[in-house]
mmCIF file of C-alpha atoms in Angstrom:
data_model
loop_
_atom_site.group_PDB
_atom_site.id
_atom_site.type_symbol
_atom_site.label_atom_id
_atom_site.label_comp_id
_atom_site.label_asym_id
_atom_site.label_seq_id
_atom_site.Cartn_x
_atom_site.Cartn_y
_atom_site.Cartn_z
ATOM 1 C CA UNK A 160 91.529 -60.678 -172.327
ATOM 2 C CA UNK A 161 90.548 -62.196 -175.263
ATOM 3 C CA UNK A 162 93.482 -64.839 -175.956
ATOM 4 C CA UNK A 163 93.437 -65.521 -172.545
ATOM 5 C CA UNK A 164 89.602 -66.497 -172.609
ATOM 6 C CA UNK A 165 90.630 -68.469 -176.377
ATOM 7 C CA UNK A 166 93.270 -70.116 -174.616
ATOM 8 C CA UNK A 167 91.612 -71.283 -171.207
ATOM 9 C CA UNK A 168 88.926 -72.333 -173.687
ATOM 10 C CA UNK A 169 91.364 -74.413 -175.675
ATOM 11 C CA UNK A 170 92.658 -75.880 -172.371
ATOM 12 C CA UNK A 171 89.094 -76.897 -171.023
ATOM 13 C CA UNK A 172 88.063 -78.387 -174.252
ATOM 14 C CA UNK A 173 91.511 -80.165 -174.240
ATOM 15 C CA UNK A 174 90.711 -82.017 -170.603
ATOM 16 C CA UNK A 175 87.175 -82.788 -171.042
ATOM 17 C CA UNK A 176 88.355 -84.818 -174.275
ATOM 18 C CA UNK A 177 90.564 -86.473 -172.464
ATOM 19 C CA UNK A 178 89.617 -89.931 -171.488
ATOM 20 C CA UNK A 179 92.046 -90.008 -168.639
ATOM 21 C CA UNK A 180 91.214 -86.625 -167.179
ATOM 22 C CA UNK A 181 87.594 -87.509 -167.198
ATOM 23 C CA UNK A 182 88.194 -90.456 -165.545
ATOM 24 C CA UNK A 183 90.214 -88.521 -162.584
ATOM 25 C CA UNK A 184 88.325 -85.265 -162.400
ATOM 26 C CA UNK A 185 84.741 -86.864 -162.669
ATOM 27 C CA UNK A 186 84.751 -90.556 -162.460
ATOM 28 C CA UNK A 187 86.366 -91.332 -159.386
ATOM 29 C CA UNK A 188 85.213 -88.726 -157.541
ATOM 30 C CA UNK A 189 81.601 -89.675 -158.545
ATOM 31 C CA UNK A 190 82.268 -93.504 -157.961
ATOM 32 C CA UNK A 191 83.536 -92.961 -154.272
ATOM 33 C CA UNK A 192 80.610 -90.942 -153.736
ATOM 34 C CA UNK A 193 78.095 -93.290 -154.860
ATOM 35 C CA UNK A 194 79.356 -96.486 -153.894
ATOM 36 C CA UNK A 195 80.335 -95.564 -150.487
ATOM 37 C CA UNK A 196 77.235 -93.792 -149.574
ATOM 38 C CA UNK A 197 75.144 -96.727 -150.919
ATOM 39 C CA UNK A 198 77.020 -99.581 -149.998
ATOM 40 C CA UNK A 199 77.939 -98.926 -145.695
ATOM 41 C CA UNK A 200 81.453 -99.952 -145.361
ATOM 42 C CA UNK A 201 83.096 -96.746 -144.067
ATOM 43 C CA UNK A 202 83.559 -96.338 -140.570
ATOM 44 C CA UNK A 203 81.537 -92.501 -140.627
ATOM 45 C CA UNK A 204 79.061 -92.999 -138.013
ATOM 46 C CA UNK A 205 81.277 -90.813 -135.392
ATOM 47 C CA UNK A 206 81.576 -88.582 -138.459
ATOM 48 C CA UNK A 207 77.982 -88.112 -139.727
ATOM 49 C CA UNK A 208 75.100 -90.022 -139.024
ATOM 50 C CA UNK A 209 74.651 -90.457 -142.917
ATOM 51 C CA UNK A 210 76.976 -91.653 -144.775
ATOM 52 C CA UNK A 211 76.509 -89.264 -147.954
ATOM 53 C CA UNK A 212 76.706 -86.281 -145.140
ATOM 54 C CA UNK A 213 80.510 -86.949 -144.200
ATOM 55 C CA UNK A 214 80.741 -88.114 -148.169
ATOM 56 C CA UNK A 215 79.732 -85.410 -150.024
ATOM 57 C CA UNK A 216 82.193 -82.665 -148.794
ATOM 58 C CA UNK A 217 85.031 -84.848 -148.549
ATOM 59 C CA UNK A 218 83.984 -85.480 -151.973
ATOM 60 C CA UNK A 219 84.302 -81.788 -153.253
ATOM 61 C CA UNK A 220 87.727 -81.736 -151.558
ATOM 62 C CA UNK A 221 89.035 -84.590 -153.835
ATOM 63 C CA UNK A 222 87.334 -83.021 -157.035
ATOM 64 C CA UNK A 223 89.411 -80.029 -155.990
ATOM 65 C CA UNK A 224 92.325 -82.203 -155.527
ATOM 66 C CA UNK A 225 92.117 -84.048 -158.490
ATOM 67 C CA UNK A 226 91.710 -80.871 -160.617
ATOM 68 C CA UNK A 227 94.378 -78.302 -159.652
ATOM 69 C CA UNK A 228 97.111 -80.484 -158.743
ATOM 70 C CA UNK A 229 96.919 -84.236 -160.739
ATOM 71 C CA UNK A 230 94.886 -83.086 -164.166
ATOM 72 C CA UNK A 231 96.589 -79.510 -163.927
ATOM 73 C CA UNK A 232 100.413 -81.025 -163.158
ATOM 74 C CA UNK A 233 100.385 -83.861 -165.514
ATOM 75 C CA UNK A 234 99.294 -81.696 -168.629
ATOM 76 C CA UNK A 235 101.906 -79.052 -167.550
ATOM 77 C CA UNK A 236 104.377 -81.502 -166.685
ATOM 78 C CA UNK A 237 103.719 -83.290 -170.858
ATOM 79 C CA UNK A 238 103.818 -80.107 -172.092
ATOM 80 C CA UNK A 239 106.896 -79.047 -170.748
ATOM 81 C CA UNK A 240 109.162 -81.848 -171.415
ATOM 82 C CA UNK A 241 107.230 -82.253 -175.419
ATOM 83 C CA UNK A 242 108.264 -78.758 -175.653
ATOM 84 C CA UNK A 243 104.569 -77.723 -176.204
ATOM 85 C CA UNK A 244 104.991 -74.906 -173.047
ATOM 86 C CA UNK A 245 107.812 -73.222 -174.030
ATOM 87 C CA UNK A 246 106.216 -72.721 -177.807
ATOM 88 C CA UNK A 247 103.154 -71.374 -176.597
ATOM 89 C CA UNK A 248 105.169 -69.550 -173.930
ATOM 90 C CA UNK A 249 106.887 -67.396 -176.858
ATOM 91 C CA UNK A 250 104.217 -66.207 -178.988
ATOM 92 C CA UNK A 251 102.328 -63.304 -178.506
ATOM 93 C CA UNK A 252 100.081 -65.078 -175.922
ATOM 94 C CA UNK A 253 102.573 -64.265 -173.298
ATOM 95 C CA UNK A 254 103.946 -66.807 -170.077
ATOM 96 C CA UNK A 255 101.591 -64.754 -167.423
ATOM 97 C CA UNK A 256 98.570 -64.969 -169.912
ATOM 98 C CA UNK A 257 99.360 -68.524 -170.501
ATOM 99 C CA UNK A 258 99.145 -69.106 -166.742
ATOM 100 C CA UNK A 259 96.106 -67.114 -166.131
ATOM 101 C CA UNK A 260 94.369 -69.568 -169.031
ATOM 102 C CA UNK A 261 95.296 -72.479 -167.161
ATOM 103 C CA UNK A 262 94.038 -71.320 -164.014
ATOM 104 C CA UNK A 263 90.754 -70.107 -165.932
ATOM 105 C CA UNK A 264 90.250 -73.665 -166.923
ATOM 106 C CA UNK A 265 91.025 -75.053 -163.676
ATOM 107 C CA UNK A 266 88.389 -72.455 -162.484
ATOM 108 C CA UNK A 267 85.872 -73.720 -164.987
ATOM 109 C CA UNK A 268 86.015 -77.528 -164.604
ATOM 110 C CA UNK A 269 85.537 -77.028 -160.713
ATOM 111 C CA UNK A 270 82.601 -75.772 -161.803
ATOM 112 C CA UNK A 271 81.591 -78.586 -164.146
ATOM 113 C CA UNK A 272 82.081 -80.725 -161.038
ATOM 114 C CA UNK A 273 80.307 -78.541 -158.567
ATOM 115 C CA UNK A 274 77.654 -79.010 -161.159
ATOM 116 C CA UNK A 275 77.462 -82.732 -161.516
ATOM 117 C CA UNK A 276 78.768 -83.482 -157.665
ATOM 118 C CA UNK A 277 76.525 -81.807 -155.731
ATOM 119 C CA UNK A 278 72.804 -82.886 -157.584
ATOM 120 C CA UNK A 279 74.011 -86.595 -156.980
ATOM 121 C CA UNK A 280 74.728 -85.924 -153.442
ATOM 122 C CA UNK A 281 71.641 -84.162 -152.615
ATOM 123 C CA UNK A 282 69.860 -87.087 -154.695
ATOM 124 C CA UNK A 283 71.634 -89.432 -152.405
ATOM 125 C CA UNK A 284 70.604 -87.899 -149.206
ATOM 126 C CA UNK A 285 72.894 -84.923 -148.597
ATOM 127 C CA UNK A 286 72.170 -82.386 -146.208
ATOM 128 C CA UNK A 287 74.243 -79.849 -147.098
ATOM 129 C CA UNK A 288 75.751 -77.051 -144.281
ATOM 130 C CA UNK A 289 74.451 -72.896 -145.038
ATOM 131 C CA UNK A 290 78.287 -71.606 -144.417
ATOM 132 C CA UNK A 291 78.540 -71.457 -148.849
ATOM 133 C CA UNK A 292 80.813 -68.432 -148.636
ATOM 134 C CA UNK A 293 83.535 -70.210 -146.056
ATOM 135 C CA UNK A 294 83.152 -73.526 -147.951
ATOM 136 C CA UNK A 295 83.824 -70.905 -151.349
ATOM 137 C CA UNK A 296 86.334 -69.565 -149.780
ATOM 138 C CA UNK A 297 88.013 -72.558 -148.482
ATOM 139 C CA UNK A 298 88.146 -74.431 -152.132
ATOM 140 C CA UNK A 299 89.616 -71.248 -153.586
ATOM 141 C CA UNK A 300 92.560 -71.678 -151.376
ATOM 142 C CA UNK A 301 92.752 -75.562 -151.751
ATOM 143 C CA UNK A 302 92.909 -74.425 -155.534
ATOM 144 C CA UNK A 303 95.744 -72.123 -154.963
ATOM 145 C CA UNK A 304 97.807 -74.821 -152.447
ATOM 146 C CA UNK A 305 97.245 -78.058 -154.965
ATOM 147 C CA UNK A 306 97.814 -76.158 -158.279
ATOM 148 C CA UNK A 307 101.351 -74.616 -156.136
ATOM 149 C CA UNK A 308 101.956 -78.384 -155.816
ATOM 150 C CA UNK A 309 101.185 -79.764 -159.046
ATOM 151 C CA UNK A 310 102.854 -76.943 -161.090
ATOM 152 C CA UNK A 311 106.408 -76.882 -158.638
ATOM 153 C CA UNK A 312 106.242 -80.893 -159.727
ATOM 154 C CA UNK A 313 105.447 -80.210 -162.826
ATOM 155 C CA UNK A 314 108.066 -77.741 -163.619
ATOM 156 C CA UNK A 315 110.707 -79.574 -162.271
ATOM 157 C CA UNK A 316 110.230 -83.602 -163.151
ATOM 158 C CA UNK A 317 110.695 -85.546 -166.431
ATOM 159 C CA UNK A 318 107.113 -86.067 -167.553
ATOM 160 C CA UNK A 319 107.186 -89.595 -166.657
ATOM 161 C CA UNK A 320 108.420 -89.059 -163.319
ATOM 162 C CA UNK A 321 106.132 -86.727 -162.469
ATOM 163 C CA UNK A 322 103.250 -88.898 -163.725
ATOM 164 C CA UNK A 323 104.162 -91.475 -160.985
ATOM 165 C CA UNK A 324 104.793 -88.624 -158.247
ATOM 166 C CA UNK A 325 101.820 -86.812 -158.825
ATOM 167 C CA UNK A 326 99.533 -90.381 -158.695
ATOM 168 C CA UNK A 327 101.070 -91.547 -155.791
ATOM 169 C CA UNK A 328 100.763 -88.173 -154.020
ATOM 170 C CA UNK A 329 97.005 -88.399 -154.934
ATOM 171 C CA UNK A 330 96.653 -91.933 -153.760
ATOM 172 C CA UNK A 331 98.305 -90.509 -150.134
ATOM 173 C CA UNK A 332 96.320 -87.653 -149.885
ATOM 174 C CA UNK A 333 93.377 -89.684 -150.563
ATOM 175 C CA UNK A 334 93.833 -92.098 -148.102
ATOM 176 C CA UNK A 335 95.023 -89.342 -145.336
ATOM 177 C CA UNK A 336 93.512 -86.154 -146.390
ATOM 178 C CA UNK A 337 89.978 -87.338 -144.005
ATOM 179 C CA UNK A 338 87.915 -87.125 -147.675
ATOM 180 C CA UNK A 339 86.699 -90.676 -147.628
ATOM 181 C CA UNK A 340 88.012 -91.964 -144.478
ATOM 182 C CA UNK A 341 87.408 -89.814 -141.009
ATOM 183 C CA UNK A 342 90.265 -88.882 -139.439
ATOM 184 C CA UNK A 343 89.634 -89.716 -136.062
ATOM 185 C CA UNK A 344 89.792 -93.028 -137.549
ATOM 186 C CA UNK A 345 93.638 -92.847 -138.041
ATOM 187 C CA UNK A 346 96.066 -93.777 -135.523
ATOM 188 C CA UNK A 347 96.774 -90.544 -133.347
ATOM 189 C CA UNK A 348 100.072 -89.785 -134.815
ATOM 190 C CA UNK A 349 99.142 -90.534 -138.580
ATOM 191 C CA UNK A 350 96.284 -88.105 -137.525
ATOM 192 C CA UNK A 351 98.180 -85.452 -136.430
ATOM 193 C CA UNK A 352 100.549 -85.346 -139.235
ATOM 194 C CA UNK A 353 97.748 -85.556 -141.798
ATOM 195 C CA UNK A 354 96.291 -82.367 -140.242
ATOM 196 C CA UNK A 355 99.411 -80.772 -141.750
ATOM 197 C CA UNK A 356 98.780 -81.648 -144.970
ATOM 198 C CA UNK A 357 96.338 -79.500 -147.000
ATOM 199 C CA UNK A 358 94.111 -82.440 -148.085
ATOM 200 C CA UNK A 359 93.085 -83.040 -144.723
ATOM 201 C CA UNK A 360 92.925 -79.240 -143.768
ATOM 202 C CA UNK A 361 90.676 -78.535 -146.865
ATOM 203 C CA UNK A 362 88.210 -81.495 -145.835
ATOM 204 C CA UNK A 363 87.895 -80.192 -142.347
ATOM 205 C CA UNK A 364 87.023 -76.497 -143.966
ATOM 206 C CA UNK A 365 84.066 -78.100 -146.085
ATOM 207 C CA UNK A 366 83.038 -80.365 -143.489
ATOM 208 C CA UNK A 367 83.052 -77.304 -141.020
ATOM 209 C CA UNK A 368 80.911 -75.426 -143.325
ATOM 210 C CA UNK A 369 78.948 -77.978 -145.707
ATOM 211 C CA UNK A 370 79.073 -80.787 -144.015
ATOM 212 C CA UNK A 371 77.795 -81.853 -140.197
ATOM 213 C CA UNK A 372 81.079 -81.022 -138.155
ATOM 214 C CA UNK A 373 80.352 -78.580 -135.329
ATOM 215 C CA UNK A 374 82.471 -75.687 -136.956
ATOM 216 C CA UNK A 375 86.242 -75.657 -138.557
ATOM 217 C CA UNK A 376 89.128 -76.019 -135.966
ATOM 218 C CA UNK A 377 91.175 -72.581 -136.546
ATOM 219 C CA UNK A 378 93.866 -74.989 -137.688
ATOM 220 C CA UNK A 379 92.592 -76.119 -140.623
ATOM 221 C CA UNK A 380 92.598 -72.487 -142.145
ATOM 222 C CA UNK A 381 96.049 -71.764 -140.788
ATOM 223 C CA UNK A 382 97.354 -74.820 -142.407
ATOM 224 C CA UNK A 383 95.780 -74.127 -145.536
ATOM 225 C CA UNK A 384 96.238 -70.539 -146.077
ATOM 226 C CA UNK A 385 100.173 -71.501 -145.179
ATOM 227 C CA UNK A 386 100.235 -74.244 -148.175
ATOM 228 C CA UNK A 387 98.073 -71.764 -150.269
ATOM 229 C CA UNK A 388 101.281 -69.346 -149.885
ATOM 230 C CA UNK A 389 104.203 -71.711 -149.581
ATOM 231 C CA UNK A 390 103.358 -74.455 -152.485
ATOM 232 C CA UNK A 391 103.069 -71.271 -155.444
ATOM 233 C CA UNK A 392 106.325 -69.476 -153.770
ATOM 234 C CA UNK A 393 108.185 -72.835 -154.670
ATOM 235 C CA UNK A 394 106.446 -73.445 -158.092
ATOM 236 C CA UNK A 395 107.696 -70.033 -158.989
ATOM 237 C CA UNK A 396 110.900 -70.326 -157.602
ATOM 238 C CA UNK A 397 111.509 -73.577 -159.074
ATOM 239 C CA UNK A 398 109.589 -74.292 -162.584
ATOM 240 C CA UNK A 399 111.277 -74.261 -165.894
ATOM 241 C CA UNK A 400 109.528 -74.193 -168.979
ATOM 242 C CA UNK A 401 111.832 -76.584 -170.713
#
């Protein structure tokens, strides 16, 4: 347990001094929030009388997001074609306990954005849902379905190529997955095929449960317990460590 708690140390330490991954795991997500709760260009009102109410979740879902399948894929995705993953892969560290570090410091940042998210959302107005344990529950699969994603990318694309995949993937989930815009406010059929996708079924989970939605359509949780199994069947079907 101990390398594996040195090593998912290592990795944490590693992102937070990273400029980039700041930027993506903290500063956007921070920036939306502010900006669009302050400033009221968003069409939320069918959404949430406040602004900051609809935000905030939506919010959480892209701090997920950005965490477990951009920041973790384009590390993994470096590492792997600089050769660093299939070093650390052979010493005594181990490929599963090299894994279970990275998901430990996945784990951990979420944390360090739970921690700076949710004060300025409650200092911005938030009135946060009482369903905590379904919300919980609902970002540990998002974590599961987005890392799935970001490692099968990762494990399978030139670094550079997976760079550009894994930012424009981010940029459509973004823009479809009903975290900053509602998706009611899509055009039916974009709607109905963004319910598919597990951005969109991971914001209607935390605005079901933390945010001021009357309850999470059974849907949602289908959809992203399915990605939450299919997307880390394909990573470890598919990813090579060199």
């Amino acid at each position: 347990m101990r390398p594996v708690l040195a090593q998912a140390r290592i990795e944490l330490v590693l992102t937070l001094r990273r400029g980039e991954s700041l930027l993506l795991t903290l500063g956007i997500p921070v920036l939306l929030l502010a900006f669009f709760s302050l400033v009221d260009v968003l069409p939320t009102e069918g959404a949430a009388p406040d602004p900051v109410d609809f935000l905030a979740p939506g919010v959480l879902g892209l701090a997920v997001m950005s965490t477990a399948m951009v920041g973790l894929g384009i590390a993994t995705g470096f590492e792997r074609q600089y050769g660093v993953l299939k070093r650390l892969g052979a010493t005594p560290l181990g490929r599963p306990a090299l894994l279970a570090a990275k998901t430990g410091s996945v784990v951990a940042l979420e944390g360090v954005q739970v921690v700076v998210l949710v004060p300025i959302s409650l200092a911005l107005g938030w009135s946060p849902g009482s369903r905590t344990v379904l919300a919980v529950a609902g970002i540990v699969l998002g974590t599961i379905a987005f890392a799935g994603i970001g490692l099968a990318l990762a494990g399978s694309l030139r670094g550079e190529v997976n760079l550009a995949a894994l930012n424009g993937l981010y940029l459509v989930l973004l823009l479809l997955g009903g975290m900053v815009i509602p998706l009611d406010e899509l055009p039916a059929g974009l709607a109905a095929l963004a319910r598919l996708l597990p951005a969109a079924a991971l914001s209607e989970v935390l605005h079901g449960t933390i945010g001021s939605a009357d309850g999470v359509p059974a849907t949602a949780w289908l959809v992203l317990a399915g990605w939450a199994v299919l997307a880390p069947a394909v990573a470890a079907i598919t990813f090579r460590w060199d």
